[in-house]
PDB file of C-alpha atoms in Angstrom:
ATOM      1  CA  UNK X   1     162.564 131.603  -1.455  1.00 86.00           C
ATOM      2  CA  UNK X   2     164.713 132.819   1.326  1.00 88.00           C
ATOM      3  CA  UNK X   3     163.914 136.400   1.800  1.00 93.00           C
ATOM      4  CA  UNK X   4     166.948 138.631   1.505  1.00 95.00           C
ATOM      5  CA  UNK X   5     166.901 142.087   3.844  1.00 96.00           C
ATOM      6  CA  UNK X   6     170.874 142.446   5.162  1.00 96.00           C
ATOM      7  CA  UNK X   7     173.935 140.470   4.852  1.00 97.00           C
ATOM      8  CA  UNK X   8     177.307 140.188   6.957  1.00 97.00           C
ATOM      9  CA  UNK X   9     179.273 137.500   5.716  1.00 96.00           C
ATOM     10  CA  UNK X  10     182.961 136.471   4.650  1.00 97.00           C
ATOM     11  CA  UNK X  11     183.409 137.777   0.820  1.00 97.00           C
ATOM     12  CA  UNK X  12     185.535 135.412  -1.570  1.00 97.00           C
ATOM     13  CA  UNK X  13     187.864 137.449  -4.180  1.00 98.00           C
ATOM     14  CA  UNK X  14     187.315 135.878  -7.166  1.00 97.00           C
ATOM     15  CA  UNK X  15     189.354 138.980  -9.558  1.00 96.00           C
ATOM     16  CA  UNK X  16     188.734 137.036 -13.181  1.00 96.00           C
ATOM     17  CA  UNK X  17     187.095 138.483 -15.846  1.00 97.00           C
ATOM     18  CA  UNK X  18     184.571 136.972 -18.277  1.00 97.00           C
ATOM     19  CA  UNK X  19     183.445 133.546 -16.102  1.00 97.00           C
ATOM     20  CA  UNK X  20     180.893 132.022 -18.036  1.00 97.00           C
ATOM     21  CA  UNK X  21     178.117 129.397 -17.098  1.00 96.00           C
ATOM     22  CA  UNK X  22     179.899 126.484 -17.960  1.00 96.00           C
ATOM     23  CA  UNK X  23     183.015 127.577 -15.471  1.00 96.00           C
ATOM     24  CA  UNK X  24     180.086 128.039 -12.620  1.00 97.00           C
ATOM     25  CA  UNK X  25     178.531 124.905 -13.505  1.00 96.00           C
ATOM     26  CA  UNK X  26     179.951 122.075 -16.053  1.00 94.00           C
ATOM     27  CA  UNK X  27     177.744 121.364 -18.577  1.00 91.00           C
ATOM     28  CA  UNK X  28     177.912 117.355 -17.045  1.00 91.00           C
ATOM     29  CA  UNK X  29     176.085 118.553 -14.010  1.00 91.00           C
ATOM     30  CA  UNK X  30     172.933 119.873 -16.198  1.00 87.00           C
ATOM     31  CA  UNK X  31     170.727 116.745 -16.096  1.00 83.00           C
ATOM     32  CA  UNK X  32     169.136 117.494 -12.674  1.00 80.00           C
ATOM     33  CA  UNK X  33     166.123 119.795 -12.125  1.00 78.00           C
ATOM     34  CA  UNK X  34     166.451 120.209  -8.586  1.00 77.00           C
ATOM     35  CA  UNK X  35     167.653 123.266  -7.139  1.00 77.00           C
ATOM     36  CA  UNK X  36     169.873 121.361  -4.342  1.00 83.00           C
ATOM     37  CA  UNK X  37     172.580 119.562  -4.929  1.00 90.00           C
ATOM     38  CA  UNK X  38     174.713 121.446  -7.067  1.00 95.00           C
ATOM     39  CA  UNK X  39     177.126 123.567  -4.306  1.00 95.00           C
ATOM     40  CA  UNK X  40     179.260 120.589  -4.378  1.00 95.00           C
ATOM     41  CA  UNK X  41     179.742 121.356  -8.339  1.00 96.00           C
ATOM     42  CA  UNK X  42     180.124 125.077  -8.054  1.00 97.00           C
ATOM     43  CA  UNK X  43     183.489 125.894 -10.158  1.00 98.00           C
ATOM     44  CA  UNK X  44     183.836 121.970 -10.560  1.00 97.00           C
ATOM     45  CA  UNK X  45     186.924 121.924 -13.179  1.00 95.00           C
ATOM     46  CA  UNK X  46     188.554 124.995 -11.069  1.00 96.00           C
ATOM     47  CA  UNK X  47     187.704 123.177  -7.237  1.00 97.00           C
ATOM     48  CA  UNK X  48     189.239 119.610  -8.337  1.00 97.00           C
ATOM     49  CA  UNK X  49     191.711 118.029 -10.343  1.00 96.00           C
ATOM     50  CA  UNK X  50     191.160 114.685 -12.438  1.00 93.00           C
ATOM     51  CA  UNK X  51     191.096 112.064  -9.476  1.00 95.00           C
ATOM     52  CA  UNK X  52     188.293 114.559  -8.004  1.00 94.00           C
ATOM     53  CA  UNK X  53     190.811 115.994  -5.333  1.00 96.00           C
ATOM     54  CA  UNK X  54     190.768 119.539  -3.833  1.00 97.00           C
ATOM     55  CA  UNK X  55     193.096 122.018  -5.730  1.00 97.00           C
ATOM     56  CA  UNK X  56     194.257 124.007  -2.615  1.00 96.00           C
ATOM     57  CA  UNK X  57     194.917 127.068  -4.305  1.00 95.00           C
ATOM     58  CA  UNK X  58     191.514 127.720  -5.305  1.00 97.00           C
ATOM     59  CA  UNK X  59     189.809 130.192  -3.351  1.00 97.00           C
ATOM     60  CA  UNK X  60     186.817 128.221  -2.347  1.00 97.00           C
ATOM     61  CA  UNK X  61     188.716 125.504  -1.088  1.00 97.00           C
ATOM     62  CA  UNK X  62     191.035 127.740   1.647  1.00 97.00           C
ATOM     63  CA  UNK X  63     189.730 127.182   5.086  1.00 96.00           C
ATOM     64  CA  UNK X  64     188.768 131.167   5.252  1.00 96.00           C
ATOM     65  CA  UNK X  65     186.420 130.821   2.162  1.00 97.00           C
ATOM     66  CA  UNK X  66     184.675 127.496   2.809  1.00 95.00           C
ATOM     67  CA  UNK X  67     181.752 129.464   4.335  1.00 95.00           C
ATOM     68  CA  UNK X  68     181.886 132.046   2.142  1.00 97.00           C
ATOM     69  CA  UNK X  69     178.322 133.924   1.547  1.00 97.00           C
ATOM     70  CA  UNK X  70     179.749 137.619  -0.714  1.00 98.00           C
ATOM     71  CA  UNK X  71     181.368 136.599  -4.182  1.00 98.00           C
ATOM     72  CA  UNK X  72     183.779 139.435  -5.664  1.00 98.00           C
ATOM     73  CA  UNK X  73     184.022 139.065  -8.867  1.00 98.00           C
ATOM     74  CA  UNK X  74     185.609 140.313 -12.363  1.00 97.00           C
ATOM     75  CA  UNK X  75     183.784 141.995 -15.240  1.00 98.00           C
ATOM     76  CA  UNK X  76     180.813 140.257 -17.388  1.00 98.00           C
ATOM     77  CA  UNK X  77     180.352 137.633 -14.931  1.00 98.00           C
ATOM     78  CA  UNK X  78     177.756 134.947 -15.893  1.00 97.00           C
ATOM     79  CA  UNK X  79     178.451 135.071 -19.407  1.00 97.00           C
ATOM     80  CA  UNK X  80     177.901 132.364 -21.670  1.00 92.00           C
ATOM     81  CA  UNK X  81     174.980 129.732 -22.057  1.00 89.00           C
ATOM     82  CA  UNK X  82     171.860 130.855 -19.980  1.00 85.00           C
ATOM     83  CA  UNK X  83     171.312 127.624 -17.717  1.00 89.00           C
ATOM     84  CA  UNK X  84     169.758 128.633 -15.024  1.00 92.00           C
ATOM     85  CA  UNK X  85     171.509 125.961 -13.315  1.00 95.00           C
ATOM     86  CA  UNK X  86     174.833 128.168 -12.726  1.00 96.00           C
ATOM     87  CA  UNK X  87     172.511 130.581  -9.631  1.00 96.00           C
ATOM     88  CA  UNK X  88     171.256 127.309  -8.375  1.00 96.00           C
ATOM     89  CA  UNK X  89     174.725 125.792  -7.828  1.00 97.00           C
ATOM     90  CA  UNK X  90     176.127 129.379  -6.248  1.00 98.00           C
ATOM     91  CA  UNK X  91     173.022 129.294  -3.925  1.00 97.00           C
ATOM     92  CA  UNK X  92     173.487 125.969  -3.106  1.00 97.00           C
ATOM     93  CA  UNK X  93     176.735 126.341  -2.386  1.00 97.00           C
ATOM     94  CA  UNK X  94     175.570 129.128   0.240  1.00 97.00           C
ATOM     95  CA  UNK X  95     176.660 132.617  -1.559  1.00 98.00           C
ATOM     96  CA  UNK X  96     173.632 134.661  -1.508  1.00 98.00           C
ATOM     97  CA  UNK X  97     175.560 137.723  -3.204  1.00 98.00           C
ATOM     98  CA  UNK X  98     177.560 138.618  -6.097  1.00 98.00           C
ATOM     99  CA  UNK X  99     179.521 141.593  -6.343  1.00 98.00           C
ATOM    100  CA  UNK X 100     180.882 142.852 -10.295  1.00 98.00           C
ATOM    101  CA  UNK X 101     181.002 145.785 -12.415  1.00 98.00           C
ATOM    102  CA  UNK X 102     178.992 143.940 -14.950  1.00 98.00           C
ATOM    103  CA  UNK X 103     177.075 140.739 -15.663  1.00 98.00           C
ATOM    104  CA  UNK X 104     175.188 138.976 -18.638  1.00 97.00           C
ATOM    105  CA  UNK X 105     171.512 139.993 -19.039  1.00 96.00           C
ATOM    106  CA  UNK X 106     170.069 136.749 -18.014  1.00 96.00           C
ATOM    107  CA  UNK X 107     172.553 135.578 -15.580  1.00 97.00           C
ATOM    108  CA  UNK X 108     171.505 138.800 -13.718  1.00 97.00           C
ATOM    109  CA  UNK X 109     168.137 138.266 -13.771  1.00 95.00           C
ATOM    110  CA  UNK X 110     168.339 134.302 -13.079  1.00 95.00           C
ATOM    111  CA  UNK X 111     170.031 135.131  -9.920  1.00 96.00           C
ATOM    112  CA  UNK X 112     167.131 137.342  -8.667  1.00 96.00           C
ATOM    113  CA  UNK X 113     164.742 134.699  -8.947  1.00 93.00           C
ATOM    114  CA  UNK X 114     166.701 132.595  -6.907  1.00 94.00           C
ATOM    115  CA  UNK X 115     167.596 134.302  -3.983  1.00 95.00           C
ATOM    116  CA  UNK X 116     171.051 135.781  -5.085  1.00 97.00           C
ATOM    117  CA  UNK X 117     171.492 139.699  -4.780  1.00 98.00           C
ATOM    118  CA  UNK X 118     173.882 140.911  -7.818  1.00 98.00           C
ATOM    119  CA  UNK X 119     174.796 144.051  -7.331  1.00 98.00           C
ATOM    120  CA  UNK X 120     177.022 146.233  -9.985  1.00 98.00           C
ATOM    121  CA  UNK X 121     179.523 148.488  -9.036  1.00 98.00           C
ATOM    122  CA  UNK X 122     182.067 150.913 -10.512  1.00 98.00           C
ATOM    123  CA  UNK X 123     185.377 148.876 -11.560  1.00 98.00           C
ATOM    124  CA  UNK X 124     187.238 151.033  -8.874  1.00 98.00           C
ATOM    125  CA  UNK X 125     184.985 150.387  -6.221  1.00 98.00           C
ATOM    126  CA  UNK X 126     184.707 146.638  -6.951  1.00 98.00           C
ATOM    127  CA  UNK X 127     188.624 146.580  -6.490  1.00 98.00           C
ATOM    128  CA  UNK X 128     188.165 148.265  -2.965  1.00 98.00           C
ATOM    129  CA  UNK X 129     185.811 145.497  -2.238  1.00 98.00           C
ATOM    130  CA  UNK X 130     188.496 142.745  -3.472  1.00 98.00           C
ATOM    131  CA  UNK X 131     191.111 144.054  -1.690  1.00 97.00           C
ATOM    132  CA  UNK X 132     189.193 143.980   1.446  1.00 97.00           C
ATOM    133  CA  UNK X 133     187.752 139.921   0.725  1.00 97.00           C
ATOM    134  CA  UNK X 134     191.842 139.120   0.368  1.00 96.00           C
ATOM    135  CA  UNK X 135     191.876 139.300   4.129  1.00 95.00           C
ATOM    136  CA  UNK X 136     189.819 136.251   4.505  1.00 92.00           C
ATOM    137  CA  UNK X 137     187.695 135.539   7.379  1.00 86.00           C
ATOM    138  CA  UNK X 138     188.464 138.365   9.637  1.00 83.00           C
ATOM    139  CA  UNK X 139     186.962 140.519   7.446  1.00 87.00           C
ATOM    140  CA  UNK X 140     183.392 140.829   6.728  1.00 94.00           C
ATOM    141  CA  UNK X 141     181.286 142.700   4.183  1.00 97.00           C
ATOM    142  CA  UNK X 142     177.906 144.223   5.110  1.00 98.00           C
ATOM    143  CA  UNK X 143     175.327 144.245   2.538  1.00 98.00           C
ATOM    144  CA  UNK X 144     172.153 146.408   2.856  1.00 98.00           C
ATOM    145  CA  UNK X 145     169.589 145.870   0.230  1.00 98.00           C
ATOM    146  CA  UNK X 146     166.935 148.111   1.681  1.00 97.00           C
ATOM    147  CA  UNK X 147     169.701 150.936   2.128  1.00 98.00           C
ATOM    148  CA  UNK X 148     171.317 150.157  -1.035  1.00 98.00           C
ATOM    149  CA  UNK X 149     174.250 149.711   0.614  1.00 98.00           C
ATOM    150  CA  UNK X 150     177.577 147.693   0.610  1.00 98.00           C
ATOM    151  CA  UNK X 151     180.274 148.577   3.484  1.00 98.00           C
ATOM    152  CA  UNK X 152     183.549 147.270   3.997  1.00 97.00           C
ATOM    153  CA  UNK X 153     185.101 145.595   7.003  1.00 96.00           C
ATOM    154  CA  UNK X 154     186.930 149.252   7.733  1.00 95.00           C
ATOM    155  CA  UNK X 155     183.752 150.728   7.741  1.00 96.00           C
ATOM    156  CA  UNK X 156     183.748 152.143   3.754  1.00 97.00           C
ATOM    157  CA  UNK X 157     180.037 152.465   2.591  1.00 98.00           C
ATOM    158  CA  UNK X 158     179.232 152.517  -1.578  1.00 98.00           C
ATOM    159  CA  UNK X 159     175.879 153.009  -2.877  1.00 98.00           C
ATOM    160  CA  UNK X 160     174.240 150.608  -5.837  1.00 98.00           C
ATOM    161  CA  UNK X 161     170.982 150.561  -7.679  1.00 98.00           C
ATOM    162  CA  UNK X 162     168.628 147.740  -8.149  1.00 97.00           C
ATOM    163  CA  UNK X 163     165.589 147.864  -9.851  1.00 96.00           C
ATOM    164  CA  UNK X 164     162.695 148.535  -7.306  1.00 96.00           C
ATOM    165  CA  UNK X 165     160.502 145.362  -8.408  1.00 95.00           C
ATOM    166  CA  UNK X 166     163.470 142.993  -7.994  1.00 96.00           C
ATOM    167  CA  UNK X 167     164.313 144.782  -4.715  1.00 97.00           C
ATOM    168  CA  UNK X 168     160.772 143.862  -3.611  1.00 95.00           C
ATOM    169  CA  UNK X 169     161.073 140.181  -5.086  1.00 94.00           C
ATOM    170  CA  UNK X 170     164.201 139.941  -2.738  1.00 96.00           C
ATOM    171  CA  UNK X 171     163.205 141.357   0.300  1.00 96.00           C
ATOM    172  CA  UNK X 172     159.476 139.348   0.228  1.00 94.00           C
ATOM    173  CA  UNK X 173     161.388 136.125  -0.553  1.00 93.00           C
ATOM    174  CA  UNK X 174     159.181 136.250  -4.147  1.00 89.00           C
ATOM    175  CA  UNK X 175     159.737 133.919  -7.113  1.00 73.00           C
ATOM    176  CA  UNK X 176     157.587 133.657  -9.805  1.00 65.00           C
ATOM    177  CA  UNK X 177     155.423 130.888  -8.117  1.00 59.00           C
ATOM    178  CA  UNK X 178     155.411 133.291  -5.053  1.00 61.00           C
ATOM    179  CA  UNK X 179     154.261 136.079  -7.232  1.00 60.00           C
ATOM    180  CA  UNK X 180     151.492 134.273  -8.801  1.00 58.00           C
ATOM    181  CA  UNK X 181     150.483 132.886  -5.004  1.00 57.00           C
ATOM    182  CA  UNK X 182     150.082 136.468  -3.933  1.00 58.00           C
ATOM    183  CA  UNK X 183     146.655 136.930  -6.721  1.00 58.00           C
ATOM    184  CA  UNK X 184     145.897 133.344  -5.276  1.00 60.00           C
ATOM    185  CA  UNK X 185     142.541 135.094  -3.991  1.00 70.00           C
ATOM    186  CA  UNK X 186     142.157 136.569  -7.223  1.00 72.00           C
ATOM    187  CA  UNK X 187     142.778 133.583  -9.441  1.00 70.00           C
ATOM    188  CA  UNK X 188     140.552 131.431  -7.556  1.00 66.00           C
ATOM    189  CA  UNK X 189     137.441 134.169  -7.835  1.00 68.00           C
ATOM    190  CA  UNK X 190     138.088 134.216 -11.758  1.00 71.00           C
ATOM    191  CA  UNK X 191     137.871 130.124 -11.768  1.00 72.00           C
ATOM    192  CA  UNK X 192     134.588 129.876  -9.835  1.00 67.00           C
ATOM    193  CA  UNK X 193     133.287 132.530 -11.763  1.00 71.00           C
ATOM    194  CA  UNK X 194     134.474 131.019 -14.962  1.00 71.00           C
ATOM    195  CA  UNK X 195     132.985 127.619 -14.192  1.00 74.00           C
ATOM    196  CA  UNK X 196     129.393 128.898 -13.267  1.00 80.00           C
ATOM    197  CA  UNK X 197     129.394 130.949 -17.134  1.00 79.00           C
ATOM    198  CA  UNK X 198     130.994 128.302 -18.770  1.00 81.00           C
ATOM    199  CA  UNK X 199     130.369 125.095 -16.688  1.00 79.00           C
ATOM    200  CA  UNK X 200     131.051 122.989 -19.651  1.00 76.00           C
ATOM    201  CA  UNK X 201     134.566 124.052 -19.639  1.00 71.00           C
TER     202      UNK X 201
END
């Protein structure tokens, strides 16, 4: 998993509330167990018409937001089913930070396990960032995980809270497997001792 420390990127505004995981990645794309390749189907039903042509008015289809790394969204983002494909699709598109007033708990935790920083801010601060994001590619929002701040293109700074353990994992690029591998030496020592004490196992 890639480390997340600081990010200066284009933010795409998506002021919809209750964006659920089926909107993020529809059920027909859940057959894969690979984390890569789902970015093209992110928000599939909003991005494409029935003939698979891009819908020009959808935010991520607009030229200024095609390389967005930050998503500024509405309340209760990631609600619905607990599919981990949702953060997979977001990350594969290239978005590594989502900013919203609130999230569904499972989606929120899945983000950290997949290298995405989900930031919770009060609605009035999200509104400021939403307006800033509407400026397009000329406006870059800065996110500093170590300092726990978000800064608008105009220099206005907001502070956010994040669990210290989740912060540690993101800043060091540690998913569940990475956390286990940190203890590899201890695991090997335990297995070696167990093999000596119980060679029949």
